[in-house]
Amino acid sequence: MSRNDFIRASLLSQLGVSTRNNPSVHLLLDDNVIDIKKLTTFLARKESLSEGNEKYRGTIWCILLGMLPIYKNAWTFVLDQYREQYIDLKKTAYLIEKSVDIGDHILSRDIDENYFEEVIRCFSIVYPIHKKMIQGVNDIEDHTSVEISNIGRVFAIVCDTEYESYWGLFYFLNSDNKKGFIHENIETLTSLLIEYNHKLYIHFMELDIQIEHFAFGWLKSCFSSCFTVDMLCSLWDKLFSVDLNEDFSVCVALAILLNDRTQRLIHQLETAIDVINFLQCIKLSDEEGELILLEAMSYLSLISDTDESD
C-alpha cells in the first residue's frame, strides 16, 4: 500500500468508510496526532507487524525515526518536500561526481520505482555530499559500503519509493539513539557474557579477542549483516521501540554468541583472526533468527527484573 493510499484510506475512515482488515494497527495511525508511546509499545509486542500488518511498517518506522511528524495532516506536504529535496540532491550529485545531467524526466520516472540497486547506487553518491551540507549531523563512525548496502536493502523493501528509502536510510544512520551508546553496550555485553557463559569469555581472552573486535560492527549496523531482510524487519521493529532500544541490542548480541551453532563453530576455529572473521561475517537463517529474537527478549526480561530488584 502506498503512502498516498494510506492517507486516502485514513480520510475515508473518518467518513465512516472502512478500508482496513486489521483494526489494531489502523487505530494507532488513525488519529490526527500520532501517540508515539502507544506506537512504540505496540512494536515491542511479539508478532506486532505480522499477518498482513507489514504494509504499515514503512509509515511506523518513518514516524519513529523522526522523518514523518506526529501530525498526520502534514504528511503529504512533508513527503512532497522530501521528494523535491531528493531530486535536487540527486541531480547535484550526478553533476558533481559524474558530470552527467540525468534530467527531470528520467529522474521523475525512476524516483517512483522501489529498486534496491537504484536506491543504493544513488545513496552512495548523494549521502557523502549531503552529509557535508548538513550541520549537526552526528559524529558516529562512518559506515562501510557493505553496511550501507545491507541497511539500504531493508529500507528499499519497507518504504514505498526511492526518495522515502533514501530519507529513511539517512535518518536511520543519523538517529540520536545511536550516539555514544556503542562502547557502553559493549561493556554491558562483556559483563553479561561473563555472567551467562564464563567459559566462552575465557576462550576469547585466551585467544586475545576483545568483544569489540566483532560486536562493534554488529551494534553499529544494527545487525544488518547477520540476519535476512525479513528477520531484520522483525528485529528493527523492536529496536525502534523506545521501551527496548539499547538494552535489546545487547541482548540480541548475547543471544547470537550463545547460539548453539555459533559456540560450536567458535570452538572449532583455532586462531583469533578466524574467530573474529567468522563472527563479523556470521549469517543466521530465519529459523536461527527467530530463536535468537526469542532468547533476546528472554534475556531482556531477566535484565529488567534484576534492575528492578536492585
PDB file of C-alpha atoms in Angstrom:
ATOM      1  CA  MET A   1       0.000   0.000   0.000  1.00  0.00           C
ATOM      2  CA  SER A   2       1.451   3.377  -0.993  1.00  0.00           C
ATOM      3  CA  ARG A   3       1.625   6.329   1.403  1.00  0.00           C
ATOM      4  CA  ASN A   4      -0.947   8.207  -0.698  1.00  0.00           C
ATOM      5  CA  ASP A   5      -3.294   5.215  -0.465  1.00  0.00           C
ATOM      6  CA  PHE A   6      -2.838   5.216   3.290  1.00  0.00           C
ATOM      7  CA  ILE A   7      -3.677   8.920   3.585  1.00  0.00           C
ATOM      8  CA  ARG A   8      -6.716   8.456   1.337  1.00  0.00           C
ATOM      9  CA  ALA A   9      -7.894   5.435   3.341  1.00  0.00           C
ATOM     10  CA  SER A  10      -7.469   7.348   6.574  1.00  0.00           C
ATOM     11  CA  LEU A  11      -9.655  10.180   5.279  1.00  0.00           C
ATOM     12  CA  LEU A  12     -12.276   7.672   4.147  1.00  0.00           C
ATOM     13  CA  SER A  13     -12.274   6.057   7.578  1.00  0.00           C
ATOM     14  CA  GLN A  14     -13.102   9.429   9.132  1.00  0.00           C
ATOM     15  CA  LEU A  15     -16.195   9.426   6.937  1.00  0.00           C
ATOM     16  CA  GLY A  16     -17.156   6.011   8.222  1.00  0.00           C
ATOM     17  CA  VAL A  17     -15.878   4.006   5.243  1.00  0.00           C
ATOM     18  CA  SER A  18     -13.852   1.023   6.435  1.00  0.00           C
ATOM     19  CA  THR A  19     -10.743   0.211   4.368  1.00  0.00           C
ATOM     20  CA  ARG A  20      -8.743  -1.932   6.805  1.00  0.00           C
ATOM     21  CA  ASN A  21      -8.899  -5.593   7.731  1.00  0.00           C
ATOM     22  CA  ASN A  22      -6.856  -5.209  10.912  1.00  0.00           C
ATOM     23  CA  PRO A  23      -8.181  -2.540  13.310  1.00  0.00           C
ATOM     24  CA  SER A  24      -5.411  -2.659  15.916  1.00  0.00           C
ATOM     25  CA  VAL A  25      -2.611  -1.047  13.944  1.00  0.00           C
ATOM     26  CA  HIS A  26      -5.071   1.104  11.996  1.00  0.00           C
ATOM     27  CA  LEU A  27      -6.314   2.696  15.201  1.00  0.00           C
ATOM     28  CA  LEU A  28      -2.771   3.590  16.175  1.00  0.00           C
ATOM     29  CA  LEU A  29      -2.311   5.529  12.942  1.00  0.00           C
ATOM     30  CA  ASP A  30      -5.849   6.869  12.648  1.00  0.00           C
ATOM     31  CA  ASP A  31      -5.580   9.855  14.983  1.00  0.00           C
ATOM     32  CA  ASN A  32      -4.561  13.201  13.575  1.00  0.00           C
ATOM     33  CA  VAL A  33      -1.832  13.319  16.242  1.00  0.00           C
ATOM     34  CA  ILE A  34       0.095  10.053  16.493  1.00  0.00           C
ATOM     35  CA  ASP A  35       0.749   8.753  20.012  1.00  0.00           C
ATOM     36  CA  ILE A  36       4.442   7.788  19.933  1.00  0.00           C
ATOM     37  CA  LYS A  37       4.287   5.945  23.248  1.00  0.00           C
ATOM     38  CA  LYS A  38       1.464   3.697  22.076  1.00  0.00           C
ATOM     39  CA  LEU A  39       3.231   3.114  18.774  1.00  0.00           C
ATOM     40  CA  THR A  40       6.487   2.016  20.398  1.00  0.00           C
ATOM     41  CA  THR A  41       4.658  -0.151  22.901  1.00  0.00           C
ATOM     42  CA  PHE A  42       2.860  -1.835  20.013  1.00  0.00           C
ATOM     43  CA  LEU A  43       6.155  -2.539  18.240  1.00  0.00           C
ATOM     44  CA  ALA A  44       7.601  -4.088  21.391  1.00  0.00           C
ATOM     45  CA  ARG A  45       4.921  -6.772  21.317  1.00  0.00           C
ATOM     46  CA  LYS A  46       5.712 -10.155  19.853  1.00  0.00           C
ATOM     47  CA  GLU A  47       4.457 -10.571  16.266  1.00  0.00           C
ATOM     48  CA  SER A  48       3.308  -6.928  16.250  1.00  0.00           C
ATOM     49  CA  LEU A  49       3.543  -6.474  12.464  1.00  0.00           C
ATOM     50  CA  SER A  50       2.707  -9.975  11.296  1.00  0.00           C
ATOM     51  CA  GLU A  51      -0.376 -11.285   9.496  1.00  0.00           C
ATOM     52  CA  GLY A  52      -0.848  -8.510   6.976  1.00  0.00           C
ATOM     53  CA  ASN A  53       0.366  -5.620   9.101  1.00  0.00           C
ATOM     54  CA  GLU A  54       3.698  -5.411   7.264  1.00  0.00           C
ATOM     55  CA  LYS A  55       2.338  -2.739   4.937  1.00  0.00           C
ATOM     56  CA  TYR A  56       2.292  -0.293   7.853  1.00  0.00           C
ATOM     57  CA  ARG A  57       5.947  -0.834   8.728  1.00  0.00           C
ATOM     58  CA  GLY A  58       7.341   1.912   6.481  1.00  0.00           C
ATOM     59  CA  THR A  59       4.953   4.504   7.915  1.00  0.00           C
ATOM     60  CA  ILE A  60       5.690   3.486  11.506  1.00  0.00           C
ATOM     61  CA  TRP A  61       9.445   3.496  11.031  1.00  0.00           C
ATOM     62  CA  CYS A  62       9.371   6.907   9.346  1.00  0.00           C
ATOM     63  CA  ILE A  63       7.429   8.323  12.298  1.00  0.00           C
ATOM     64  CA  LEU A  64       9.714   6.823  14.940  1.00  0.00           C
ATOM     65  CA  LEU A  65      12.863   7.912  13.111  1.00  0.00           C
ATOM     66  CA  GLY A  66      11.554  11.492  13.018  1.00  0.00           C
ATOM     67  CA  MET A  67      11.219  11.556   9.245  1.00  0.00           C
ATOM     68  CA  LEU A  68       7.448  11.998   9.441  1.00  0.00           C
ATOM     69  CA  PRO A  69       5.877  14.340  12.027  1.00  0.00           C
ATOM     70  CA  ILE A  70       3.312  13.103  14.517  1.00  0.00           C
ATOM     71  CA  TYR A  71       0.762  15.411  12.856  1.00  0.00           C
ATOM     72  CA  LYS A  72      -0.725  13.280  10.101  1.00  0.00           C
ATOM     73  CA  ASN A  73      -2.305  16.189   8.261  1.00  0.00           C
ATOM     74  CA  ALA A  74       1.227  17.390   7.458  1.00  0.00           C
ATOM     75  CA  TRP A  75       2.405  14.135   5.855  1.00  0.00           C
ATOM     76  CA  THR A  76       1.519  14.992   2.262  1.00  0.00           C
ATOM     77  CA  PHE A  77       3.328  18.335   2.441  1.00  0.00           C
ATOM     78  CA  VAL A  78       6.374  16.852   4.201  1.00  0.00           C
ATOM     79  CA  LEU A  79       6.700  13.985   1.704  1.00  0.00           C
ATOM     80  CA  ASP A  80       6.457  16.419  -1.191  1.00  0.00           C
ATOM     81  CA  GLN A  81       9.325  18.399   0.346  1.00  0.00           C
ATOM     82  CA  TYR A  82      11.417  15.258   0.779  1.00  0.00           C
ATOM     83  CA  ARG A  83      10.806  14.337  -2.835  1.00  0.00           C
ATOM     84  CA  GLU A  84      11.858  17.747  -4.126  1.00  0.00           C
ATOM     85  CA  GLN A  85      14.953  17.842  -1.912  1.00  0.00           C
ATOM     86  CA  TYR A  86      15.960  14.372  -3.067  1.00  0.00           C
ATOM     87  CA  ILE A  87      15.549  15.355  -6.708  1.00  0.00           C
ATOM     88  CA  ASP A  88      17.859  18.335  -6.165  1.00  0.00           C
ATOM     89  CA  LEU A  89      20.381  16.258  -4.230  1.00  0.00           C
ATOM     90  CA  LYS A  90      20.428  13.515  -6.827  1.00  0.00           C
ATOM     91  CA  LYS A  91      20.810  15.882  -9.754  1.00  0.00           C
ATOM     92  CA  THR A  92      23.599  17.773  -7.962  1.00  0.00           C
ATOM     93  CA  ALA A  93      25.401  14.571  -7.015  1.00  0.00           C
ATOM     94  CA  TYR A  94      25.394  13.244 -10.558  1.00  0.00           C
ATOM     95  CA  LEU A  95      26.699  16.529 -11.905  1.00  0.00           C
ATOM     96  CA  ILE A  96      29.498  16.716  -9.334  1.00  0.00           C
ATOM     97  CA  GLU A  97      30.536  13.071  -9.302  1.00  0.00           C
ATOM     98  CA  LYS A  98      29.915  12.021 -12.897  1.00  0.00           C
ATOM     99  CA  SER A  99      29.414  15.262 -14.835  1.00  0.00           C
ATOM    100  CA  VAL A 100      26.124  13.808 -16.046  1.00  0.00           C
ATOM    101  CA  ASP A 101      22.842  15.680 -16.241  1.00  0.00           C
ATOM    102  CA  ILE A 102      20.257  12.946 -15.641  1.00  0.00           C
ATOM    103  CA  GLY A 103      17.365  15.287 -16.393  1.00  0.00           C
ATOM    104  CA  ASP A 104      13.981  15.714 -14.744  1.00  0.00           C
ATOM    105  CA  HIS A 105      12.144  13.239 -16.954  1.00  0.00           C
ATOM    106  CA  ILE A 106      14.399  10.273 -16.193  1.00  0.00           C
ATOM    107  CA  LEU A 107      14.555  11.189 -12.513  1.00  0.00           C
ATOM    108  CA  SER A 108      10.796  11.525 -12.195  1.00  0.00           C
ATOM    109  CA  ARG A 109      10.316   8.118 -13.782  1.00  0.00           C
ATOM    110  CA  ASP A 110      12.922   6.394 -11.629  1.00  0.00           C
ATOM    111  CA  ILE A 111      12.029   8.051  -8.380  1.00  0.00           C
ATOM    112  CA  ASP A 112       8.702   6.258  -8.018  1.00  0.00           C
ATOM    113  CA  GLU A 113      10.239   2.804  -8.520  1.00  0.00           C
ATOM    114  CA  ASN A 114      11.331   0.822  -5.476  1.00  0.00           C
ATOM    115  CA  TYR A 115      14.519  -0.769  -6.830  1.00  0.00           C
ATOM    116  CA  PHE A 116      17.178  -1.672  -4.304  1.00  0.00           C
ATOM    117  CA  GLU A 117      20.044  -1.203  -6.767  1.00  0.00           C
ATOM    118  CA  GLU A 118      18.911   2.312  -7.653  1.00  0.00           C
ATOM    119  CA  VAL A 119      18.500   3.309  -4.013  1.00  0.00           C
ATOM    120  CA  ILE A 120      21.988   2.150  -3.050  1.00  0.00           C
ATOM    121  CA  ARG A 121      23.657   3.492  -6.197  1.00  0.00           C
ATOM    122  CA  CYS A 122      22.128   6.921  -5.673  1.00  0.00           C
ATOM    123  CA  PHE A 123      22.711   6.891  -1.930  1.00  0.00           C
ATOM    124  CA  SER A 124      26.410   6.120  -2.342  1.00  0.00           C
ATOM    125  CA  ILE A 125      26.706   9.268  -4.469  1.00  0.00           C
ATOM    126  CA  VAL A 126      24.297  11.572  -2.649  1.00  0.00           C
ATOM    127  CA  TYR A 127      24.911  10.772   1.017  1.00  0.00           C
ATOM    128  CA  PRO A 128      28.572  11.874   1.348  1.00  0.00           C
ATOM    129  CA  ILE A 129      27.723  15.189  -0.308  1.00  0.00           C
ATOM    130  CA  HIS A 130      24.532  15.621   1.698  1.00  0.00           C
ATOM    131  CA  LYS A 131      26.360  14.873   4.945  1.00  0.00           C
ATOM    132  CA  LYS A 132      28.816  17.707   4.258  1.00  0.00           C
ATOM    133  CA  MET A 133      25.926  20.093   3.552  1.00  0.00           C
ATOM    134  CA  ILE A 134      24.066  19.401   6.815  1.00  0.00           C
ATOM    135  CA  GLN A 135      25.303  20.998  10.019  1.00  0.00           C
ATOM    136  CA  GLY A 136      24.795  18.963  13.168  1.00  0.00           C
ATOM    137  CA  VAL A 137      24.993  15.520  11.549  1.00  0.00           C
ATOM    138  CA  ASN A 138      26.222  13.299  14.349  1.00  0.00           C
ATOM    139  CA  ASP A 139      29.782  12.122  14.619  1.00  0.00           C
ATOM    140  CA  ILE A 140      29.070   8.402  14.651  1.00  0.00           C
ATOM    141  CA  GLU A 141      31.801   6.434  12.924  1.00  0.00           C
ATOM    142  CA  ASP A 142      31.355   6.168   9.161  1.00  0.00           C
ATOM    143  CA  HIS A 143      29.535   3.113   7.935  1.00  0.00           C
ATOM    144  CA  THR A 144      31.146   0.871   5.353  1.00  0.00           C
ATOM    145  CA  SER A 145      29.656   0.484   1.897  1.00  0.00           C
ATOM    146  CA  VAL A 146      28.612  -3.051   2.833  1.00  0.00           C
ATOM    147  CA  GLU A 147      26.781  -1.823   5.940  1.00  0.00           C
ATOM    148  CA  ILE A 148      25.014   0.891   3.966  1.00  0.00           C
ATOM    149  CA  SER A 149      24.076  -1.652   1.309  1.00  0.00           C
ATOM    150  CA  ASN A 150      22.676  -4.070   3.899  1.00  0.00           C
ATOM    151  CA  ILE A 151      20.744  -1.352   5.712  1.00  0.00           C
ATOM    152  CA  GLY A 152      19.555   0.214   2.461  1.00  0.00           C
ATOM    153  CA  ARG A 153      18.205  -3.100   1.237  1.00  0.00           C
ATOM    154  CA  VAL A 154      15.769  -3.119   4.164  1.00  0.00           C
ATOM    155  CA  PHE A 155      14.559   0.433   3.586  1.00  0.00           C
ATOM    156  CA  ALA A 156      14.197  -0.192  -0.147  1.00  0.00           C
ATOM    157  CA  ILE A 157      11.781  -3.009   0.684  1.00  0.00           C
ATOM    158  CA  VAL A 158       9.942  -1.320   3.533  1.00  0.00           C
ATOM    159  CA  CYS A 159       9.466   2.139   2.011  1.00  0.00           C
ATOM    160  CA  ASP A 160       7.162   2.954  -0.892  1.00  0.00           C
ATOM    161  CA  THR A 161       9.505   4.993  -3.095  1.00  0.00           C
ATOM    162  CA  GLU A 162      13.152   5.645  -3.830  1.00  0.00           C
ATOM    163  CA  TYR A 163      13.158   9.045  -2.147  1.00  0.00           C
ATOM    164  CA  GLU A 164      11.466   7.704   1.003  1.00  0.00           C
ATOM    165  CA  SER A 165      14.050   4.911   1.089  1.00  0.00           C
ATOM    166  CA  TYR A 166      16.817   7.500   0.875  1.00  0.00           C
ATOM    167  CA  TRP A 167      15.440   9.640   3.694  1.00  0.00           C
ATOM    168  CA  GLY A 168      14.646   6.613   5.834  1.00  0.00           C
ATOM    169  CA  LEU A 169      18.232   5.436   5.399  1.00  0.00           C
ATOM    170  CA  PHE A 170      19.548   8.930   6.117  1.00  0.00           C
ATOM    171  CA  TYR A 171      17.549   9.308   9.327  1.00  0.00           C
ATOM    172  CA  PHE A 172      18.476   5.788  10.413  1.00  0.00           C
ATOM    173  CA  LEU A 173      22.217   6.368  10.021  1.00  0.00           C
ATOM    174  CA  ASN A 174      21.976   9.659  11.917  1.00  0.00           C
ATOM    175  CA  SER A 175      19.424   8.738  14.563  1.00  0.00           C
ATOM    176  CA  ASP A 176      20.068  10.038  18.067  1.00  0.00           C
ATOM    177  CA  ASN A 177      19.698   6.604  19.652  1.00  0.00           C
ATOM    178  CA  LYS A 178      22.961   5.517  18.002  1.00  0.00           C
ATOM    179  CA  LYS A 179      25.098   8.252  19.554  1.00  0.00           C
ATOM    180  CA  GLY A 180      27.584   7.336  22.248  1.00  0.00           C
ATOM    181  CA  PHE A 181      25.961   4.056  23.234  1.00  0.00           C
ATOM    182  CA  ILE A 182      28.021   1.508  21.340  1.00  0.00           C
ATOM    183  CA  HIS A 183      31.012   1.396  23.663  1.00  0.00           C
ATOM    184  CA  GLU A 184      28.720   1.319  26.702  1.00  0.00           C
ATOM    185  CA  ASN A 185      26.791  -1.530  25.121  1.00  0.00           C
ATOM    186  CA  ILE A 186      29.992  -3.491  24.529  1.00  0.00           C
ATOM    187  CA  GLU A 187      30.866  -3.128  28.203  1.00  0.00           C
ATOM    188  CA  THR A 188      27.410  -4.374  29.141  1.00  0.00           C
ATOM    189  CA  LEU A 189      27.673  -7.262  26.668  1.00  0.00           C
ATOM    190  CA  THR A 190      31.028  -8.251  28.166  1.00  0.00           C
ATOM    191  CA  SER A 191      29.545  -8.310  31.672  1.00  0.00           C
ATOM    192  CA  LEU A 192      26.575 -10.381  30.522  1.00  0.00           C
ATOM    193  CA  LEU A 193      28.804 -12.856  28.689  1.00  0.00           C
ATOM    194  CA  ILE A 194      30.874 -13.330  31.855  1.00  0.00           C
ATOM    195  CA  GLU A 195      27.660 -13.979  33.776  1.00  0.00           C
ATOM    196  CA  TYR A 196      25.896 -16.262  31.274  1.00  0.00           C
ATOM    197  CA  ASN A 197      28.826 -18.121  29.714  1.00  0.00           C
ATOM    198  CA  HIS A 198      32.091 -17.551  31.548  1.00  0.00           C
ATOM    199  CA  LYS A 199      33.739 -20.403  29.643  1.00  0.00           C
ATOM    200  CA  LEU A 200      33.207 -18.664  26.293  1.00  0.00           C
ATOM    201  CA  TYR A 201      34.521 -15.387  27.728  1.00  0.00           C
ATOM    202  CA  ILE A 202      37.680 -17.149  28.946  1.00  0.00           C
ATOM    203  CA  HIS A 203      38.080 -18.715  25.498  1.00  0.00           C
ATOM    204  CA  PHE A 204      38.023 -15.235  23.947  1.00  0.00           C
ATOM    205  CA  MET A 205      40.566 -13.992  26.464  1.00  0.00           C
ATOM    206  CA  GLU A 206      42.888 -16.926  25.786  1.00  0.00           C
ATOM    207  CA  LEU A 207      42.813 -16.045  22.084  1.00  0.00           C
ATOM    208  CA  ASP A 208      43.306 -12.351  22.929  1.00  0.00           C
ATOM    209  CA  ILE A 209      39.929 -11.473  21.385  1.00  0.00           C
ATOM    210  CA  GLN A 210      38.179  -8.358  22.640  1.00  0.00           C
ATOM    211  CA  ILE A 211      34.384  -8.233  22.390  1.00  0.00           C
ATOM    212  CA  GLU A 212      34.513  -5.038  20.337  1.00  0.00           C
ATOM    213  CA  HIS A 213      36.506  -6.804  17.632  1.00  0.00           C
ATOM    214  CA  PHE A 214      33.240  -8.249  16.322  1.00  0.00           C
ATOM    215  CA  ALA A 215      30.410  -6.715  18.355  1.00  0.00           C
ATOM    216  CA  PHE A 216      31.178  -3.130  17.362  1.00  0.00           C
ATOM    217  CA  GLY A 217      30.159  -3.836  13.767  1.00  0.00           C
ATOM    218  CA  TRP A 218      27.027  -5.685  14.878  1.00  0.00           C
ATOM    219  CA  LEU A 219      25.826  -2.808  17.042  1.00  0.00           C
ATOM    220  CA  LYS A 220      26.859  -0.030  14.658  1.00  0.00           C
ATOM    221  CA  SER A 221      24.879  -1.508  11.774  1.00  0.00           C
ATOM    222  CA  CYS A 222      22.055  -2.900  13.933  1.00  0.00           C
ATOM    223  CA  PHE A 223      22.990  -6.453  12.894  1.00  0.00           C
ATOM    224  CA  SER A 224      22.349  -5.711   9.215  1.00  0.00           C
ATOM    225  CA  SER A 225      24.881  -8.319   8.071  1.00  0.00           C
ATOM    226  CA  CYS A 226      23.751 -11.069  10.450  1.00  0.00           C
ATOM    227  CA  PHE A 227      20.115 -11.664   9.519  1.00  0.00           C
ATOM    228  CA  THR A 228      17.947 -11.977   6.441  1.00  0.00           C
ATOM    229  CA  VAL A 229      15.896  -8.952   5.410  1.00  0.00           C
ATOM    230  CA  ASP A 230      12.702 -10.472   6.825  1.00  0.00           C
ATOM    231  CA  MET A 231      14.349 -11.072  10.181  1.00  0.00           C
ATOM    232  CA  LEU A 232      15.893  -7.595  10.179  1.00  0.00           C
ATOM    233  CA  CYS A 233      12.417  -6.115   9.773  1.00  0.00           C
ATOM    234  CA  SER A 234      11.207  -8.005  12.855  1.00  0.00           C
ATOM    235  CA  LEU A 235      14.365  -7.104  14.776  1.00  0.00           C
ATOM    236  CA  TRP A 236      14.262  -3.415  13.923  1.00  0.00           C
ATOM    237  CA  ASP A 237      10.602  -3.227  14.918  1.00  0.00           C
ATOM    238  CA  LYS A 238      11.872  -3.961  18.416  1.00  0.00           C
ATOM    239  CA  LEU A 239      14.931  -1.725  18.167  1.00  0.00           C
ATOM    240  CA  PHE A 240      12.748   1.227  17.162  1.00  0.00           C
ATOM    241  CA  SER A 241      10.708   0.753  20.317  1.00  0.00           C
ATOM    242  CA  VAL A 242      11.761   3.253  22.970  1.00  0.00           C
ATOM    243  CA  ASP A 243      10.849   0.686  25.612  1.00  0.00           C
ATOM    244  CA  LEU A 244      13.568  -1.706  24.381  1.00  0.00           C
ATOM    245  CA  ASN A 245      16.202   0.096  22.336  1.00  0.00           C
ATOM    246  CA  GLU A 246      19.817  -0.169  23.538  1.00  0.00           C
ATOM    247  CA  ASP A 247      19.311  -2.946  26.100  1.00  0.00           C
ATOM    248  CA  PHE A 248      17.648  -5.054  23.447  1.00  0.00           C
ATOM    249  CA  SER A 249      20.611  -4.617  21.082  1.00  0.00           C
ATOM    250  CA  VAL A 250      22.893  -6.010  23.778  1.00  0.00           C
ATOM    251  CA  CYS A 251      20.559  -8.934  24.358  1.00  0.00           C
ATOM    252  CA  VAL A 252      20.481  -9.765  20.641  1.00  0.00           C
ATOM    253  CA  ALA A 253      24.297  -9.780  20.558  1.00  0.00           C
ATOM    254  CA  LEU A 254      24.371 -12.038  23.612  1.00  0.00           C
ATOM    255  CA  ALA A 255      21.836 -14.409  22.055  1.00  0.00           C
ATOM    256  CA  ILE A 256      23.962 -14.660  18.886  1.00  0.00           C
ATOM    257  CA  LEU A 257      27.026 -15.581  20.945  1.00  0.00           C
ATOM    258  CA  LEU A 258      25.144 -18.158  22.993  1.00  0.00           C
ATOM    259  CA  ASN A 259      23.521 -19.761  19.953  1.00  0.00           C
ATOM    260  CA  ASP A 260      24.499 -23.452  19.810  1.00  0.00           C
ATOM    261  CA  ARG A 261      25.869 -23.347  16.265  1.00  0.00           C
ATOM    262  CA  THR A 262      27.796 -20.157  16.967  1.00  0.00           C
ATOM    263  CA  GLN A 263      29.510 -21.649  20.012  1.00  0.00           C
ATOM    264  CA  ARG A 264      30.272 -24.922  18.262  1.00  0.00           C
ATOM    265  CA  LEU A 265      31.945 -23.193  15.329  1.00  0.00           C
ATOM    266  CA  ILE A 266      33.850 -20.782  17.572  1.00  0.00           C
ATOM    267  CA  HIS A 267      35.456 -23.689  19.427  1.00  0.00           C
ATOM    268  CA  GLN A 268      36.306 -25.435  16.150  1.00  0.00           C
ATOM    269  CA  LEU A 269      38.347 -22.465  14.930  1.00  0.00           C
ATOM    270  CA  GLU A 270      41.967 -22.350  16.017  1.00  0.00           C
ATOM    271  CA  THR A 271      43.115 -18.761  15.585  1.00  0.00           C
ATOM    272  CA  ALA A 272      41.830 -15.414  16.791  1.00  0.00           C
ATOM    273  CA  ILE A 273      41.588 -13.998  13.281  1.00  0.00           C
ATOM    274  CA  ASP A 274      39.455 -16.952  12.177  1.00  0.00           C
ATOM    275  CA  VAL A 275      37.075 -16.475  15.097  1.00  0.00           C
ATOM    276  CA  ILE A 276      36.799 -12.731  14.548  1.00  0.00           C
ATOM    277  CA  ASN A 277      36.207 -13.133  10.810  1.00  0.00           C
ATOM    278  CA  PHE A 278      33.549 -15.755  11.469  1.00  0.00           C
ATOM    279  CA  LEU A 279      31.687 -13.565  13.957  1.00  0.00           C
ATOM    280  CA  GLN A 280      31.992 -10.424  11.861  1.00  0.00           C
ATOM    281  CA  CYS A 281      30.516 -12.214   8.846  1.00  0.00           C
ATOM    282  CA  ILE A 282      28.096 -14.534  10.608  1.00  0.00           C
ATOM    283  CA  LYS A 283      24.908 -15.315   8.667  1.00  0.00           C
ATOM    284  CA  LEU A 284      21.895 -16.622  10.520  1.00  0.00           C
ATOM    285  CA  SER A 285      18.959 -18.440   8.997  1.00  0.00           C
ATOM    286  CA  ASP A 286      15.384 -17.332   9.615  1.00  0.00           C
ATOM    287  CA  GLU A 287      14.930 -20.270  11.977  1.00  0.00           C
ATOM    288  CA  GLU A 288      18.012 -19.278  13.956  1.00  0.00           C
ATOM    289  CA  GLY A 289      16.952 -15.638  13.811  1.00  0.00           C
ATOM    290  CA  GLU A 290      13.536 -16.348  15.288  1.00  0.00           C
ATOM    291  CA  LEU A 291      15.125 -18.324  18.112  1.00  0.00           C
ATOM    292  CA  ILE A 292      17.656 -15.560  18.772  1.00  0.00           C
ATOM    293  CA  LEU A 293      14.927 -12.896  18.960  1.00  0.00           C
ATOM    294  CA  LEU A 294      13.016 -15.028  21.463  1.00  0.00           C
ATOM    295  CA  GLU A 295      16.165 -15.569  23.510  1.00  0.00           C
ATOM    296  CA  ALA A 296      16.958 -11.849  23.366  1.00  0.00           C
ATOM    297  CA  MET A 297      13.512 -10.994  24.721  1.00  0.00           C
ATOM    298  CA  SER A 298      14.077 -13.538  27.490  1.00  0.00           C
ATOM    299  CA  TYR A 299      17.448 -12.023  28.426  1.00  0.00           C
ATOM    300  CA  LEU A 300      15.918  -8.556  28.354  1.00  0.00           C
ATOM    301  CA  SER A 301      13.223  -9.659  30.783  1.00  0.00           C
ATOM    302  CA  LEU A 302      15.843 -11.107  33.145  1.00  0.00           C
ATOM    303  CA  ILE A 303      17.923  -7.916  32.988  1.00  0.00           C
ATOM    304  CA  SER A 304      14.855  -5.786  33.644  1.00  0.00           C
ATOM    305  CA  ASP A 305      13.884  -7.928  36.639  1.00  0.00           C
ATOM    306  CA  THR A 306      17.427  -7.613  38.017  1.00  0.00           C
ATOM    307  CA  ASP A 307      17.413  -3.844  37.585  1.00  0.00           C
ATOM    308  CA  GLU A 308      14.069  -3.572  39.365  1.00  0.00           C
ATOM    309  CA  SER A 309      15.242  -5.718  42.291  1.00  0.00           C
ATOM    310  CA  ASP A 310      18.347  -3.539  42.655  1.00  0.00           C
TER     311      ASP A 310
END
